[in-house]
Coordinates of C-alpha atoms in Angstrom, one line a residue:
X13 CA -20.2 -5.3 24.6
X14 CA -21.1 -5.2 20.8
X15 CA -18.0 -5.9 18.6
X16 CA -17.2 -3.0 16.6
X17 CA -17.1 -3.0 13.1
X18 CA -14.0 -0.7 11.4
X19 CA -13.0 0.4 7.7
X20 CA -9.9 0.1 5.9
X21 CA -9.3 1.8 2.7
X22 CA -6.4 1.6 0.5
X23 CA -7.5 4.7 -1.9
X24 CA -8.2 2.3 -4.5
X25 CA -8.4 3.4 -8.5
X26 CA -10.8 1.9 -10.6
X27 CA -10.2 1.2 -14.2
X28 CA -11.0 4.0 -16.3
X29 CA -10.7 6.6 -13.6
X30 CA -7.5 8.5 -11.8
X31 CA -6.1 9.2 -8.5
X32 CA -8.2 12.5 -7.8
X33 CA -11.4 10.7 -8.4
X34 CA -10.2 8.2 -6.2
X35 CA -9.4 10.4 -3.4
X36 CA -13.1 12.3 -3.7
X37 CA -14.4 8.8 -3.8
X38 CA -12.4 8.0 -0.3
X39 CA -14.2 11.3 1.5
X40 CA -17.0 10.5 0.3
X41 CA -17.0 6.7 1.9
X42 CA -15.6 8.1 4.8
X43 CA -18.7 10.2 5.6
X44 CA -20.8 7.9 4.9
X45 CA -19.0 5.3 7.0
X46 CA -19.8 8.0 10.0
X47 CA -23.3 8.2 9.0
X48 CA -23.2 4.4 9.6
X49 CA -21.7 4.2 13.0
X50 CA -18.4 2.7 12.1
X51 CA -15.9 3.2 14.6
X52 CA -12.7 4.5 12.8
X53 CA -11.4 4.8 9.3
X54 CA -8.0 3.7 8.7
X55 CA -5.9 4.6 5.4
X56 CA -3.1 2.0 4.2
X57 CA 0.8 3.3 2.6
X58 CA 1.4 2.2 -0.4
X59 CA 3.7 3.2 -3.1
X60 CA 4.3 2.4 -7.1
X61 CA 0.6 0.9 -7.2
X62 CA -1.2 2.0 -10.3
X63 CA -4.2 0.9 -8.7
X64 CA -4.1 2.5 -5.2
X65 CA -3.7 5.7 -4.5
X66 CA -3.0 6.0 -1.1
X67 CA 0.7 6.6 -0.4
X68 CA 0.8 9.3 2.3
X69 CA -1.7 8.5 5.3
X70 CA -1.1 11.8 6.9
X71 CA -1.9 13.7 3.5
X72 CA -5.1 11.6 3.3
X73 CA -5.8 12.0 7.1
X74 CA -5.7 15.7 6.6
X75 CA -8.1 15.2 3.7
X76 CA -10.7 13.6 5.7
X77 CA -10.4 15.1 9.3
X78 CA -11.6 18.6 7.5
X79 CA -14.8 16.7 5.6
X80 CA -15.8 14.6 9.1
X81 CA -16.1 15.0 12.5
X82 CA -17.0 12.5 14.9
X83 CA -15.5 9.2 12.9
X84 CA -11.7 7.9 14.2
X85 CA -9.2 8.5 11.6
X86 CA -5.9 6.7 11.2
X87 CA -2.9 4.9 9.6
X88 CA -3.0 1.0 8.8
X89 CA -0.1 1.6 8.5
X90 CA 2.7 3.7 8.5
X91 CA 5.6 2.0 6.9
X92 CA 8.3 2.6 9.3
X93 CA 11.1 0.7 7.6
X94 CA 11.5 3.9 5.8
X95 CA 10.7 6.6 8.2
X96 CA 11.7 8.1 11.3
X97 CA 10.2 8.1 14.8
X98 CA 10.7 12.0 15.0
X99 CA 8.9 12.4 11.4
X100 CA 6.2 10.2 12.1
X101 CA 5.4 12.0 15.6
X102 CA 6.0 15.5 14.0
X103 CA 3.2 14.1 11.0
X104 CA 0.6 13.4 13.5
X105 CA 1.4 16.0 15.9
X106 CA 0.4 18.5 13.7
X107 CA -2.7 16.4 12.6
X108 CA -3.9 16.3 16.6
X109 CA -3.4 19.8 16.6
X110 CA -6.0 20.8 13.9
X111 CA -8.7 17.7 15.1
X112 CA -7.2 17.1 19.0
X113 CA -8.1 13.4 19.9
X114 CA -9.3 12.1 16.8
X115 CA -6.6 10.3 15.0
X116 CA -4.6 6.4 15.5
X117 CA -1.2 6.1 14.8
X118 CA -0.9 2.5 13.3
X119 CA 2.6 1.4 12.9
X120 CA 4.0 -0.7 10.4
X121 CA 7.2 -2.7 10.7
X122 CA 7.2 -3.3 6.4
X123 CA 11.3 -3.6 5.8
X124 CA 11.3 -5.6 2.9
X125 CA 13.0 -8.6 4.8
X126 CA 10.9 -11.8 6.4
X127 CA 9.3 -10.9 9.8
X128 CA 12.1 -12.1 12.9
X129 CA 10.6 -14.6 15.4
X130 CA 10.9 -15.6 18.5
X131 CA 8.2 -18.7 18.1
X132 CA 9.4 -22.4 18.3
X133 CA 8.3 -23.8 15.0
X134 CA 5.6 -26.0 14.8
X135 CA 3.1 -27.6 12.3
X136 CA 1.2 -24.6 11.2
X137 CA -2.8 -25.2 11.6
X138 CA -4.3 -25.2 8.2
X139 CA -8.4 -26.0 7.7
X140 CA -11.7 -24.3 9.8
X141 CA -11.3 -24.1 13.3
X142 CA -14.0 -24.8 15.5
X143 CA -15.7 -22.0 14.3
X144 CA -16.1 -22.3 10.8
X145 CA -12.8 -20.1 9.5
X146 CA -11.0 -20.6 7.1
X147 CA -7.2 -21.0 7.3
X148 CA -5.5 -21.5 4.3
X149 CA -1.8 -22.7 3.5
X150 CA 0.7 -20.2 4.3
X151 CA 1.9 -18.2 1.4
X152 CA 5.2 -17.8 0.3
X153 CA 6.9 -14.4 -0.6
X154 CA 10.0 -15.2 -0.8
X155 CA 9.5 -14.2 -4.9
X156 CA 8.0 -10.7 -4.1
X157 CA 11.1 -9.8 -1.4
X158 CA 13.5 -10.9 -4.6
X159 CA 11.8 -8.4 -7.3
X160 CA 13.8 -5.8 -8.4
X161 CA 10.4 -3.5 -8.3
X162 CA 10.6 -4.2 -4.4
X163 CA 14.5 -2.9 -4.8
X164 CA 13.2 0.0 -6.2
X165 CA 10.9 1.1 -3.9
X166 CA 12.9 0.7 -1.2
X167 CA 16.1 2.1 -3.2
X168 CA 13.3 5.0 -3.9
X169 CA 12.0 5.5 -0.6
X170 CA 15.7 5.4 1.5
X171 CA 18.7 7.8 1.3
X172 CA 21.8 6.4 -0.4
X173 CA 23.4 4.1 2.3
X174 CA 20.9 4.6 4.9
X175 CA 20.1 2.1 7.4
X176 CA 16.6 1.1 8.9
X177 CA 16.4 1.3 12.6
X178 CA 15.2 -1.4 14.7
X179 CA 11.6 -1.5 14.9
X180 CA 11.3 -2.3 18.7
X181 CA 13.6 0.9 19.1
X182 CA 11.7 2.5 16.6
X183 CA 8.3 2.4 18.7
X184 CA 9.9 2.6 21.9
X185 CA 11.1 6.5 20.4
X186 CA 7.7 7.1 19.1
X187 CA 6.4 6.0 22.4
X188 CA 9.1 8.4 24.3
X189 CA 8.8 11.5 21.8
X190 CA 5.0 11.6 22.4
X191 CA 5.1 10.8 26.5
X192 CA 8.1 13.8 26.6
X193 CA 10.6 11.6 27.9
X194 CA 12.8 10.8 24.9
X195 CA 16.8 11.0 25.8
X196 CA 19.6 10.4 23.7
X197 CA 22.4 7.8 24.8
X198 CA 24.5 11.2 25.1
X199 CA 22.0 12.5 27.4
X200 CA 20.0 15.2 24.5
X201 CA 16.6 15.4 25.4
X202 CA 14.1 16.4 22.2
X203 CA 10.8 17.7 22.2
X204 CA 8.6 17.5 19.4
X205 CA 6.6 20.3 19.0
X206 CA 3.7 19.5 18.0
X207 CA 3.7 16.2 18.9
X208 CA 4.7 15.9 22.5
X209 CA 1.4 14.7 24.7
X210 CA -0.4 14.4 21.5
X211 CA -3.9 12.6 21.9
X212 CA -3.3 10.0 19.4
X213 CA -3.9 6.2 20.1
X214 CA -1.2 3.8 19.1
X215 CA -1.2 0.9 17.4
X216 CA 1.0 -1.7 15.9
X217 CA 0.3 -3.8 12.9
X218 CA 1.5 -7.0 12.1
X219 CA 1.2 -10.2 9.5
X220 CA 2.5 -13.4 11.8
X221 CA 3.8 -14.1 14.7
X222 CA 7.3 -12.3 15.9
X223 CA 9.0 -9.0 15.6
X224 CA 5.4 -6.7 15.7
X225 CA 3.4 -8.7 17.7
X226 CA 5.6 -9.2 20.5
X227 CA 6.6 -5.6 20.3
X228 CA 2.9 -4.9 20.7
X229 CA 2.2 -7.3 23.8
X230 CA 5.5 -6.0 25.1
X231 CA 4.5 -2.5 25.5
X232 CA 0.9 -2.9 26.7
X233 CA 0.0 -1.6 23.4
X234 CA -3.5 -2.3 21.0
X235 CA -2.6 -4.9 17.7
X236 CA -4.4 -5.1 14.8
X237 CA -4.0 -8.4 12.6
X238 CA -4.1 -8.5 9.0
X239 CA -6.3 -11.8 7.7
X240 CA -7.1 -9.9 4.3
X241 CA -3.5 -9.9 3.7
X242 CA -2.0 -13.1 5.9
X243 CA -5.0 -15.3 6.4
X244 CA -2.4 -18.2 7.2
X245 CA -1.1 -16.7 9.8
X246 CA -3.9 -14.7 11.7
X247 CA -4.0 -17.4 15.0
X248 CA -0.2 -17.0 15.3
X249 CA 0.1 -13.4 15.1
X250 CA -3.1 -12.8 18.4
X251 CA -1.6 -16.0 20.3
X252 CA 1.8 -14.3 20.1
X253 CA 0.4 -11.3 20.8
X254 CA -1.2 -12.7 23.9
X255 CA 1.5 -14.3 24.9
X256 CA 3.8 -11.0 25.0
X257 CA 1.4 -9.2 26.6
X258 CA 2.0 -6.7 29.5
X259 CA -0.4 -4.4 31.1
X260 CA 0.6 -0.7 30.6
X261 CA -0.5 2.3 32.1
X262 CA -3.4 3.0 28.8
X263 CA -4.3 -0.7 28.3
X264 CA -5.0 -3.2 31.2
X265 CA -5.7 -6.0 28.9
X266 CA -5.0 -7.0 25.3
X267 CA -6.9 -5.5 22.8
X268 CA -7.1 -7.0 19.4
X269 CA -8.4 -5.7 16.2
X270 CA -8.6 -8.1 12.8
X271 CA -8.8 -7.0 9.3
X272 CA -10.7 -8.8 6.7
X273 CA -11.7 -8.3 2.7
X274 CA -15.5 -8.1 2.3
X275 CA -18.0 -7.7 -0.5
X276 CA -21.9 -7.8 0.2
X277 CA -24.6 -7.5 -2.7
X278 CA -28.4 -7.3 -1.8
X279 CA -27.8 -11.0 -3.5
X280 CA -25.4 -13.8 -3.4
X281 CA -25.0 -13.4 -6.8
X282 CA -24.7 -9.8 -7.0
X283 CA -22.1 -9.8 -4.5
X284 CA -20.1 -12.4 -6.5
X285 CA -20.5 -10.5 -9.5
X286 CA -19.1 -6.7 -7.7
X287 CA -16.6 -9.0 -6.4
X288 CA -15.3 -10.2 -10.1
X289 CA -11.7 -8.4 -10.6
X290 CA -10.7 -9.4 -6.9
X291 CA -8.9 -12.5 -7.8
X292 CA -6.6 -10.5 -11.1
X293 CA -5.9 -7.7 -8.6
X294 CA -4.2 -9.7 -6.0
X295 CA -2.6 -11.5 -9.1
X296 CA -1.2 -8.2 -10.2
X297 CA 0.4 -7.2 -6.6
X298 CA 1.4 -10.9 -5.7
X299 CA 3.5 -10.8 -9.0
X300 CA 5.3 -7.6 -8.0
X301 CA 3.8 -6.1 -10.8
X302 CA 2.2 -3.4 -8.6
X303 CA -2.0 -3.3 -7.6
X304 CA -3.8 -2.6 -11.6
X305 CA -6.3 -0.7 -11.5
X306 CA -9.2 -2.3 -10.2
X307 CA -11.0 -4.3 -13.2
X308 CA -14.6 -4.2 -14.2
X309 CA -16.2 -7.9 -14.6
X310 CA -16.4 -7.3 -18.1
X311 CA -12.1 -6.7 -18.7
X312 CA -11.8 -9.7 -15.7
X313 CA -13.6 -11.8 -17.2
X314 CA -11.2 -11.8 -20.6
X315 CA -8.0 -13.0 -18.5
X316 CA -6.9 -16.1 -19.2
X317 CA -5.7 -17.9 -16.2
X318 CA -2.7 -20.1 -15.6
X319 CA -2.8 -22.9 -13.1
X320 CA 0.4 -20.9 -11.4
X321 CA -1.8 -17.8 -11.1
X322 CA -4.4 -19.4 -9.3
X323 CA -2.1 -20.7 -7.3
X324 CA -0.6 -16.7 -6.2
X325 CA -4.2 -15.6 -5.2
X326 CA -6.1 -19.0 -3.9
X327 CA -5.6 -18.2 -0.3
X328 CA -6.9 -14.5 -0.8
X329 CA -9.5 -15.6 -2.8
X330 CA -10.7 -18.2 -0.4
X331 CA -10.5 -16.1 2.6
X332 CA -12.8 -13.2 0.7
X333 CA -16.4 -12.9 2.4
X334 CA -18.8 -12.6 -0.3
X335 CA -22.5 -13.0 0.1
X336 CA -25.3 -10.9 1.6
X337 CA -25.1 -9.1 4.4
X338 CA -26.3 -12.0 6.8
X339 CA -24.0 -14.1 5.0
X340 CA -20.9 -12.0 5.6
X341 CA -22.0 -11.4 9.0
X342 CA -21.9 -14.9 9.6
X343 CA -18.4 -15.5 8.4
X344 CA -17.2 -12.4 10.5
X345 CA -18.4 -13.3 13.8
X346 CA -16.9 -16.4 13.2
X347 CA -13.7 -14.6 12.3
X348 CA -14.5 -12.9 16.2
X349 CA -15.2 -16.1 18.0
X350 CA -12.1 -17.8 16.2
X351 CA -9.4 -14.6 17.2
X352 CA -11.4 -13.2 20.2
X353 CA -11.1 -10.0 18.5
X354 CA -12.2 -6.8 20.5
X355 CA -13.1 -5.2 17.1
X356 CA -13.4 -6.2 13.4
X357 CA -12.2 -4.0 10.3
X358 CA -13.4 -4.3 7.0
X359 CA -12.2 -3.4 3.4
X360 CA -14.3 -3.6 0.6
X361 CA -13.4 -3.3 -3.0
X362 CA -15.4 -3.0 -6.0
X363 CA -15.0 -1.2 -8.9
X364 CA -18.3 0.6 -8.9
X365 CA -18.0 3.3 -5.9
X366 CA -21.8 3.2 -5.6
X367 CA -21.4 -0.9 -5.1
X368 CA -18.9 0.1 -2.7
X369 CA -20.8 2.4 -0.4
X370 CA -23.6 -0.2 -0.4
X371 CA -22.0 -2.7 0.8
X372 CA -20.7 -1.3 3.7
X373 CA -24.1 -0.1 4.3
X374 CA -26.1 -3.3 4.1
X375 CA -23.3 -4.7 6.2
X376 CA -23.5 -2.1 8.3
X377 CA -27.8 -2.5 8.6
X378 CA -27.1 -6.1 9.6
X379 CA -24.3 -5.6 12.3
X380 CA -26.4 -3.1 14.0
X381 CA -29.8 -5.8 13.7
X382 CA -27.2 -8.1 15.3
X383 CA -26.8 -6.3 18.1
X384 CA -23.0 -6.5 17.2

């Protein structure tokens, strides 16, 4: 069967523009990433980023499900370290009521702590496998879980002296409060309503190998794997994942979808050049300074770059597919072949929302060419 192809959009703000254009700019892309035959169109959480606009995937969801109609919508992810089960079900309950069977519930373990894992260690793999991708060095963020802007978001986004649940129990109440079968230790039985038997498709999301993936594989669920975000550690996190895995009553098999940052031009050098601003963008979140607004070549081109801030974005950079559309292509079936993922999802950022909506379309031309 022909690999899917998926989008992700973080609700990005260009420089020189504001969070409503944004948001007109993310319907827009979303309809035409119907027109094009993607498969679903996924919205990221984030919060204090001056550059992204998208902190409330429900909100958003809403937004799009009323402007589309055929086109998957969903969360990658929601950031349960901060939420609820019974919130998160009662969020997109109410969004499967207005579009039944339309939406993916992507869940995200995001704590602010280093992922736990159950893996023996080992010498991580770092080069191209046999396939020609590229696995960089594993990055460190053991500086970004030490800002104090991290402390404030999560001293923002918690109740004074609240506690994050566990994230296995967290899913495993999700799971319940949708099936109908959720039961309190004292014996209380809730019913979310609505929410209860809602259509949605689950998913978890994970960086590396451990708490998420093995959750996933656990519970016979789907997994989507961030390279854009954790090229490092992309093999781990679908060999865990595999490894966990056990056949529930809605998936038989594993099913694995990866994520990767892509920019295509109807030129090499035209792609390079929409793709100028990538590198000072990651600088700006891997600093803790929060995503900028995304950066015309022109105000990129003025940084002046330190040998430690090449250093903070090399792997991203690296891992980047930039080219034409055959050239892209090329690195992402060998992103496939390399994970064996079932499906491929795709974020593209540029500052130009016309550039944008291209490239997704000349990528989207030479998938379907493909017979992808």
């Amino acid at each position: 069967m022909p690999t899917p192809l998926s989008v992700l959009d973080l609700v990005p703000v260009s420089s020189g523009s504001n969070a409503t254009e944004a948001l007109h700019r993310t319907l827009d892309l979303a309809q035409q990433a119907e027109r094009l035959g993607y498969a679903r169109y996924w919205v990221a959480e984030h919060h204090l980023n001056p550059g992204v606009a998208g902190t409330s995937p429900a909100v958003v969801l809403a937004f799009l499900a009323q402007a589309t109609s055929t086109i998957r919508l969903g969360s990658g992810a929601v950031q349960m370290g901060h939420r609820t089960a019974l919130s998160t079900v009662e969020e997109f309950g109410l969004l499967d009521a207005l579009h039944p069977g339309r939406f993916d519930l992507g869940l995200g373990r995001s704590g602010g702590k280093p992922p736990a894992t159950t893996q023996p260690a080992g010498e991580a793999f770092v080069g191209r496998t046999p396939e020609g991708l590229l696995i960089p060095p594993k990055f460190s963020y053991a500086h970004l879980l030490a800002s104090p802007r991290l402390a404030l978001q999560k001293r923002l986004l918690t109740l004074p002296e609240a506690q994050s649940q566990d994230y296995a129990e967290q899913v495993d109440d999700v799971l319940a409060l949708i099936d109908g079968t959720y039961k309190s230790p004292e014996g209380e039985e809730a019913h979310v309503i609505p929410g209860e038997h809602a259509e949605l498709q689950l998913w978890i999301l994970g960086s590396s190998a451990g708490e998420s993936s093995e959750a996933a594989g656990r519970r016979g669920m789907r997994f989507a794997a961030n390279y854009h975000v954790a090229p490092a550690t992309v093999l781990d996190a679908v060999r865990s994942y595999r490894a966990a895995f056990q056949a529930s009553a809605e998936l038989p098999a594993p099913y694995v979808l990866i994520s990767a940052d892509v920019v295509v031009g109807r030129s090499e050098e035209e792609a390079r050049e929409l793709a100028t601003g990538y590198d000072l963008w990651v600088r700006s979140i891997r600093t803790a300074e929060g995503a900028i607004p995304f950066p015309t070549p022109e105000e990129a081109g003025r940084w002046e770059w330190s040998d430690a801030d090449r250093q903070l974005v090399q792997d991203r950079v690296d891992t980047q597919f930039v080219g034409t559309a055959a050239q892209v292509a090329d690195e992402l079936e060998a992103l496939q072949q390399a994970t064996g993922a079932d499906e491929l999802l795709v974020t593209t950022i540029t500052h130009g929302h016309e550039d944008r909506v291209r490239s997704y379309e000349l990528l989207a031309e030479e998938w379907a060419r493909r017979g992808r």
